[in-house]
């Protein structure tokens, strides 16, 4: 019936028809369906700085090693409060121009961690800048490449108030008498990374969504009765800056080992810092607040771990103490 070997017109027409049908099913129909996607309530459009950062993110091909998708499987619970939706990408998937669609940001390989909520997990600007300049400064086991071209060394006399000085050790600079300054591209990329936070849905979307790892049932009292692992919580929340050894990063983040605040019998100052953040020492980077991210039980478990590790010896912190300090801060 089909003499393709003799009728070349029929061969070309059949091939074109097959191409058109496959293109319609695979590309055209899904594209039309995507036009119905709307942003989630509370989602904010990327500002100009964040859009520039997105362009840097794409140009440096960060998608090759990092994903931005929380799958509906148990192992992805650590990356977000819920599975990702098409609406999560509404503002980041706008066309670059008439001819170019924005490249896929979902990624397919996790050589590095998922970045869906990196803006909540690592909100500090100093950490991101150090991580971009030399990832081994903050994560010794990291295999991520360095991006030194996003920074420049300047003599101290040439540094102005507008410059963003990165608190890096002098031994890592080509000239120890210079200071490391972030270029606009680095600052834009950090602004984009800080914007990566899942929008809260504010409603029950059914059992198909992963329950948050942060939402735990609260029994009578005490971190031990909750079964919370202070070491694990510290590793997830604090170790990127203060390091697993508690030694911190010189010139960037203070050490916890041997700290007078950590070892103080009265944990009030330590708990206040965890709850409200801290930015009173110019020689160190600013610490973000964790009061909105962690429960009283989780903060008690973290503080207790810090006060009993690396040679520190201080009394246990209870959830009741954290709750009392939180109430005091809210009433100020």
Protein backbone atom coordinates (compact mmCIF):
# COMPACT_ATOMS: atom_id res chain seq x y z
CA UNK A 1 0.00 0.00 0.00
CA UNK A 2 2.83 2.42 0.86
CA UNK A 3 5.49 2.30 -1.81
CA UNK A 4 7.91 4.54 0.05
CA UNK A 5 10.85 3.14 -1.91
CA UNK A 6 9.18 4.27 -5.17
CA UNK A 7 6.96 7.20 -4.21
CA UNK A 8 9.24 9.81 -2.65
CA UNK A 9 6.44 12.38 -2.37
CA UNK A 10 4.45 9.95 -0.24
CA UNK A 11 7.52 9.30 1.90
CA UNK A 12 8.11 13.02 2.53
CA UNK A 13 4.41 13.70 3.18
CA UNK A 14 4.15 10.80 5.64
CA UNK A 15 7.29 11.91 7.48
CA UNK A 16 6.01 15.49 7.67
CA UNK A 17 2.61 14.33 8.93
CA UNK A 18 4.25 12.19 11.62
CA UNK A 19 6.46 15.12 12.64
CA UNK A 20 3.46 17.46 12.82
CA UNK A 21 1.42 15.01 14.91
CA UNK A 22 4.26 14.35 17.36
CA UNK A 23 5.04 18.07 17.66
CA UNK A 24 1.40 18.81 18.40
CA UNK A 25 1.14 16.14 21.10
CA UNK A 26 4.56 16.68 22.67
CA UNK A 27 5.02 20.45 22.35
CA UNK A 28 2.01 22.45 21.18
CA UNK A 29 -0.71 21.01 23.43
CA UNK A 30 1.44 21.10 26.63
CA UNK A 31 2.47 24.68 25.77
CA UNK A 32 -1.18 25.70 25.44
CA UNK A 33 -1.98 24.00 28.74
CA UNK A 34 0.87 25.89 30.42
CA UNK A 35 -0.77 29.19 29.46
CA UNK A 36 -3.40 28.42 32.11
CA UNK A 37 -0.83 28.29 34.92
CA UNK A 38 -1.13 31.20 37.35
CA UNK A 39 1.19 32.35 40.15
CA UNK A 40 0.44 31.12 43.63
CA UNK A 41 -1.11 33.56 46.15
CA UNK A 42 1.64 35.49 47.90
CA UNK A 43 4.26 34.89 45.20
CA UNK A 44 6.36 37.94 44.45
CA UNK A 45 7.66 38.80 40.99
CA UNK A 46 11.44 38.82 40.61
CA UNK A 47 12.85 42.34 40.81
CA UNK A 48 15.46 43.67 38.36
CA UNK A 49 18.40 42.59 40.52
CA UNK A 50 17.03 39.08 40.93
CA UNK A 51 16.34 38.81 37.19
CA UNK A 52 19.97 39.75 36.51
CA UNK A 53 20.96 37.05 38.99
CA UNK A 54 18.80 34.54 37.14
CA UNK A 55 20.67 35.38 33.95
CA UNK A 56 24.00 34.84 35.74
CA UNK A 57 22.64 31.54 37.14
CA UNK A 58 21.83 30.42 33.60
CA UNK A 59 25.06 31.70 32.03
CA UNK A 60 27.15 29.83 34.62
CA UNK A 61 25.06 26.68 33.93
CA UNK A 62 24.21 26.12 37.57
CA UNK A 63 21.34 23.85 36.44
CA UNK A 64 23.90 21.21 35.48
CA UNK A 65 24.56 20.36 39.14
CA UNK A 66 21.60 21.83 41.05
CA UNK A 67 17.90 21.11 40.78
CA UNK A 68 14.97 23.34 41.67
CA UNK A 69 12.26 20.73 42.08
CA UNK A 70 10.89 18.98 45.15
CA UNK A 71 9.56 15.60 44.08
CA UNK A 72 6.69 13.84 45.82
CA UNK A 73 8.93 11.21 47.41
CA UNK A 74 10.15 10.82 50.96
CA UNK A 75 13.82 11.55 50.24
CA UNK A 76 12.90 15.04 48.98
CA UNK A 77 11.35 16.15 52.27
CA UNK A 78 14.62 17.83 53.23
CA UNK A 79 14.44 20.22 50.25
CA UNK A 80 11.02 21.84 50.74
CA UNK A 81 7.81 22.08 52.69
CA UNK A 82 5.83 20.52 49.82
CA UNK A 83 6.27 19.10 46.29
CA UNK A 84 6.87 21.67 43.59
CA UNK A 85 4.04 22.90 41.37
CA UNK A 86 4.07 24.39 37.88
CA UNK A 87 2.98 27.70 39.43
CA UNK A 88 6.24 27.85 41.42
CA UNK A 89 8.07 28.68 38.19
CA UNK A 90 5.62 31.27 36.86
CA UNK A 91 7.90 34.29 37.20
CA UNK A 92 11.21 32.54 36.48
CA UNK A 93 9.94 30.94 33.27
CA UNK A 94 9.11 34.14 31.38
CA UNK A 95 10.53 34.47 27.87
CA UNK A 96 13.97 36.08 27.64
CA UNK A 97 12.92 37.81 24.41
CA UNK A 98 10.75 37.23 21.34
CA UNK A 99 12.84 34.31 20.12
CA UNK A 100 14.18 32.76 23.30
CA UNK A 101 12.29 30.96 26.03
CA UNK A 102 13.97 30.83 29.43
CA UNK A 103 16.02 27.64 29.85
CA UNK A 104 14.84 24.89 32.15
CA UNK A 105 15.71 25.56 35.78
CA UNK A 106 14.41 22.27 37.16
CA UNK A 107 17.68 20.43 36.54
CA UNK A 108 18.09 16.68 36.32
CA UNK A 109 21.13 15.97 38.48
CA UNK A 110 21.94 16.71 42.12
CA UNK A 111 25.70 16.86 42.23
CA UNK A 112 24.97 19.71 44.62
CA UNK A 113 21.88 20.21 46.82
CA UNK A 114 18.47 21.23 45.55
CA UNK A 115 17.98 25.01 45.62
CA UNK A 116 14.18 25.23 45.84
CA UNK A 117 14.36 26.78 49.32
CA UNK A 118 17.99 27.84 49.54
CA UNK A 119 16.79 31.38 50.32
CA UNK A 120 15.28 30.08 53.55
CA UNK A 121 17.97 27.50 54.27
CA UNK A 122 20.87 29.92 53.68
CA UNK A 123 19.55 33.50 53.84
CA UNK A 124 22.90 35.14 54.67
CA UNK A 125 24.63 37.13 51.92
CA UNK A 126 28.13 36.59 53.33
CA UNK A 127 27.79 32.80 53.24
CA UNK A 128 26.74 32.79 49.59
CA UNK A 129 29.58 35.12 48.59
CA UNK A 130 32.17 32.97 50.35
CA UNK A 131 30.63 29.86 48.80
CA UNK A 132 30.84 31.31 45.30
CA UNK A 133 34.41 32.52 45.71
CA UNK A 134 35.67 29.24 47.16
CA UNK A 135 33.15 26.59 48.22
CA UNK A 136 35.78 24.78 50.32
CA UNK A 137 35.85 27.74 52.72
CA UNK A 138 32.39 26.89 54.04
CA UNK A 139 32.00 23.22 53.01
CA UNK A 140 35.35 21.41 53.09
CA UNK A 141 34.03 18.36 51.21
CA UNK A 142 32.43 20.40 48.40
CA UNK A 143 33.16 19.47 44.76
CA UNK A 144 31.60 22.67 43.44
CA UNK A 145 33.93 24.76 41.25
CA UNK A 146 35.04 28.21 42.36
CA UNK A 147 33.86 31.36 40.58
CA UNK A 148 36.72 33.84 41.19
CA UNK A 149 35.81 35.85 38.06
CA UNK A 150 32.74 37.10 39.92
CA UNK A 151 35.06 38.90 42.35
CA UNK A 152 38.01 41.26 42.22
CA UNK A 153 40.84 42.15 44.55
CA UNK A 154 41.24 45.81 45.42
CA UNK A 155 43.78 47.65 47.49
CA UNK A 156 42.30 48.88 50.74
CA UNK A 157 42.73 52.48 49.60
CA UNK A 158 40.56 51.81 46.54
CA UNK A 159 37.70 50.15 48.43
CA UNK A 160 34.67 52.44 48.82
CA UNK A 161 31.55 52.27 50.96
CA UNK A 162 29.57 51.07 47.94
CA UNK A 163 31.78 47.99 47.59
CA UNK A 164 30.65 44.69 49.10
CA UNK A 165 33.76 43.39 50.85
CA UNK A 166 33.83 39.60 51.23
CA UNK A 167 35.26 38.49 54.62
CA UNK A 168 37.82 36.06 53.22
CA UNK A 169 41.11 35.14 54.85
CA UNK A 170 44.08 37.12 53.52
CA UNK A 171 46.03 33.92 52.81
CA UNK A 172 43.53 33.05 50.06
CA UNK A 173 44.16 36.31 48.18
CA UNK A 174 46.84 36.88 45.56
CA UNK A 175 47.89 39.98 47.46
CA UNK A 176 47.42 39.67 51.25
CA UNK A 177 47.22 43.46 51.53
CA UNK A 178 44.18 43.65 49.26
CA UNK A 179 40.50 43.06 50.01
CA UNK A 180 38.11 40.88 48.06
CA UNK A 181 35.15 42.75 46.53
CA UNK A 182 32.10 41.15 44.94
CA UNK A 183 31.30 42.23 41.39
CA UNK A 184 27.71 43.22 40.48
CA UNK A 185 27.24 39.80 38.85
CA UNK A 186 28.01 38.03 42.12
CA UNK A 187 25.66 40.27 44.10
CA UNK A 188 22.88 39.74 41.55
CA UNK A 189 23.35 35.97 41.68
CA UNK A 190 23.19 36.02 45.48
CA UNK A 191 20.02 38.15 45.33
CA UNK A 192 18.45 35.54 43.05
CA UNK A 193 19.48 32.67 45.33
CA UNK A 194 18.07 34.50 48.35
CA UNK A 195 14.74 34.85 46.51
CA UNK A 196 14.36 31.08 46.14
CA UNK A 197 11.71 30.31 48.75
CA UNK A 198 8.56 28.26 48.26
CA UNK A 199 5.33 30.22 48.48
CA UNK A 200 3.06 29.16 51.31
CA UNK A 201 -0.19 27.68 50.04
CA UNK A 202 -2.16 28.26 53.22
CA UNK A 203 -4.54 25.40 52.56
CA UNK A 204 -4.78 21.63 52.77
CA UNK A 205 -4.02 20.21 49.35
CA UNK A 206 -4.54 16.58 50.33
CA UNK A 207 -2.35 13.61 51.25
CA UNK A 208 -0.39 13.66 47.98
CA UNK A 209 1.80 16.44 49.38
CA UNK A 210 4.78 15.66 51.54
CA UNK A 211 4.34 16.69 55.19
CA UNK A 212 6.92 19.14 56.42
CA UNK A 213 9.88 17.75 58.35
CA UNK A 214 9.55 20.83 60.59
CA UNK A 215 6.05 19.99 61.75
CA UNK A 216 6.33 17.64 64.69
CA UNK A 217 3.80 16.67 67.33
CA UNK A 218 4.67 18.23 70.65
CA UNK A 219 4.39 15.90 73.64
CA UNK A 220 4.62 16.89 77.29
CA UNK A 221 7.99 18.68 77.39
CA UNK A 222 11.69 18.34 76.84
CA UNK A 223 13.74 17.84 73.67
CA UNK A 224 14.53 14.24 74.62
CA UNK A 225 10.87 13.28 74.87
CA UNK A 226 10.41 14.65 71.34
CA UNK A 227 13.15 12.42 70.04
CA UNK A 228 14.84 15.43 68.42
CA UNK A 229 18.44 14.97 67.38
CA UNK A 230 20.33 18.15 68.27
CA UNK A 231 23.33 17.11 66.16
CA UNK A 232 21.18 16.54 63.08
CA UNK A 233 19.32 19.83 63.53
CA UNK A 234 22.63 21.65 64.03
CA UNK A 235 24.02 20.01 60.88
CA UNK A 236 20.97 21.06 58.84
CA UNK A 237 20.68 24.60 60.21
CA UNK A 238 23.95 25.87 61.67
CA UNK A 239 26.97 23.88 60.50
CA UNK A 240 27.28 25.59 57.10
CA UNK A 241 28.46 28.77 58.87
CA UNK A 242 29.72 27.62 62.28
CA UNK A 243 31.13 24.38 60.79
CA UNK A 244 30.62 20.81 62.07
CA UNK A 245 33.58 21.30 64.42
CA UNK A 246 32.10 24.47 65.97
CA UNK A 247 35.22 26.41 64.96
CA UNK A 248 33.40 28.84 62.65
CA UNK A 249 35.18 30.56 59.75
CA UNK A 250 37.83 33.16 60.65
CA UNK A 251 36.73 36.64 59.63
CA UNK A 252 33.26 35.45 58.61
CA UNK A 253 31.44 33.45 61.28
CA UNK A 254 32.41 33.22 64.98
CA UNK A 255 33.37 29.94 66.68
CA UNK A 256 31.00 28.24 69.11
CA UNK A 257 33.64 26.04 70.69
CA UNK A 258 34.79 27.76 73.87
CA UNK A 259 32.39 30.67 73.37
CA UNK A 260 31.50 32.54 76.56
CA UNK A 261 27.93 33.06 75.32
CA UNK A 262 27.45 29.38 74.55
CA UNK A 263 28.95 28.29 77.87
CA UNK A 264 27.08 30.85 79.97
CA UNK A 265 24.95 29.02 82.60
CA UNK A 266 22.14 31.39 81.62
CA UNK A 267 21.18 30.52 78.01
CA UNK A 268 19.16 33.70 77.47
CA UNK A 269 21.63 35.50 75.17
CA UNK A 270 22.31 32.37 73.10
CA UNK A 271 18.61 31.67 72.62
CA UNK A 272 17.89 35.32 71.78
CA UNK A 273 20.57 35.23 69.08
CA UNK A 274 19.08 32.07 67.57
CA UNK A 275 15.58 33.52 67.68
CA UNK A 276 16.31 37.06 66.47
CA UNK A 277 19.62 36.83 64.62
CA UNK A 278 22.71 38.91 65.31
CA UNK A 279 24.57 41.66 63.47
CA UNK A 280 26.40 43.62 66.15
CA UNK A 281 29.98 42.57 65.36
CA UNK A 282 31.32 44.14 62.13
CA UNK A 283 34.20 41.65 61.94
CA UNK A 284 31.70 38.83 61.30
CA UNK A 285 28.87 38.29 58.86
CA UNK A 286 25.27 38.87 59.91
CA UNK A 287 23.37 35.91 61.33
CA UNK A 288 19.72 35.61 60.20
CA UNK A 289 16.88 34.93 62.61
CA UNK A 290 15.58 31.38 63.02
CA UNK A 291 12.62 32.13 65.27
CA UNK A 292 10.19 31.87 62.37
CA UNK A 293 11.76 28.66 61.06
CA UNK A 294 12.35 26.59 64.19
CA UNK A 295 10.06 25.50 67.00
CA UNK A 296 10.91 25.98 70.69
CA UNK A 297 11.75 22.26 70.89
CA UNK A 298 14.12 22.42 67.92
CA UNK A 299 15.93 25.50 69.26
CA UNK A 300 16.27 23.83 72.67
CA UNK A 301 17.77 20.74 71.02
CA UNK A 302 20.24 22.81 68.97
CA UNK A 303 21.29 24.99 71.93
CA UNK A 304 21.75 21.90 74.12
CA UNK A 305 23.93 20.31 71.45
CA UNK A 306 26.08 23.43 71.17
CA UNK A 307 26.45 23.70 74.95
CA UNK A 308 27.57 20.07 75.31
CA UNK A 309 29.89 19.66 72.29
CA UNK A 310 33.48 20.58 71.32
CA UNK A 311 34.53 20.79 74.97
CA UNK A 312 31.65 23.08 75.96
CA UNK A 313 30.00 22.29 79.28
CA UNK A 314 26.77 24.10 80.11
CA UNK A 315 23.33 23.06 81.39
CA UNK A 316 20.61 21.68 79.13
CA UNK A 317 18.21 24.18 77.52
CA UNK A 318 14.52 23.27 77.79
CA UNK A 319 11.68 24.18 75.41
CA UNK A 320 10.03 26.04 78.30
CA UNK A 321 13.05 28.33 78.58
CA UNK A 322 12.99 29.01 74.84
CA UNK A 323 9.23 29.72 74.94
CA UNK A 324 9.71 32.19 77.79
CA UNK A 325 12.50 34.04 75.94
CA UNK A 326 10.48 34.06 72.71
CA UNK A 327 7.54 35.59 74.60
CA UNK A 328 9.83 38.22 76.13
CA UNK A 329 11.14 39.20 72.66
CA UNK A 330 7.65 39.43 71.20
CA UNK A 331 6.52 41.68 74.05
CA UNK A 332 9.38 44.15 73.63
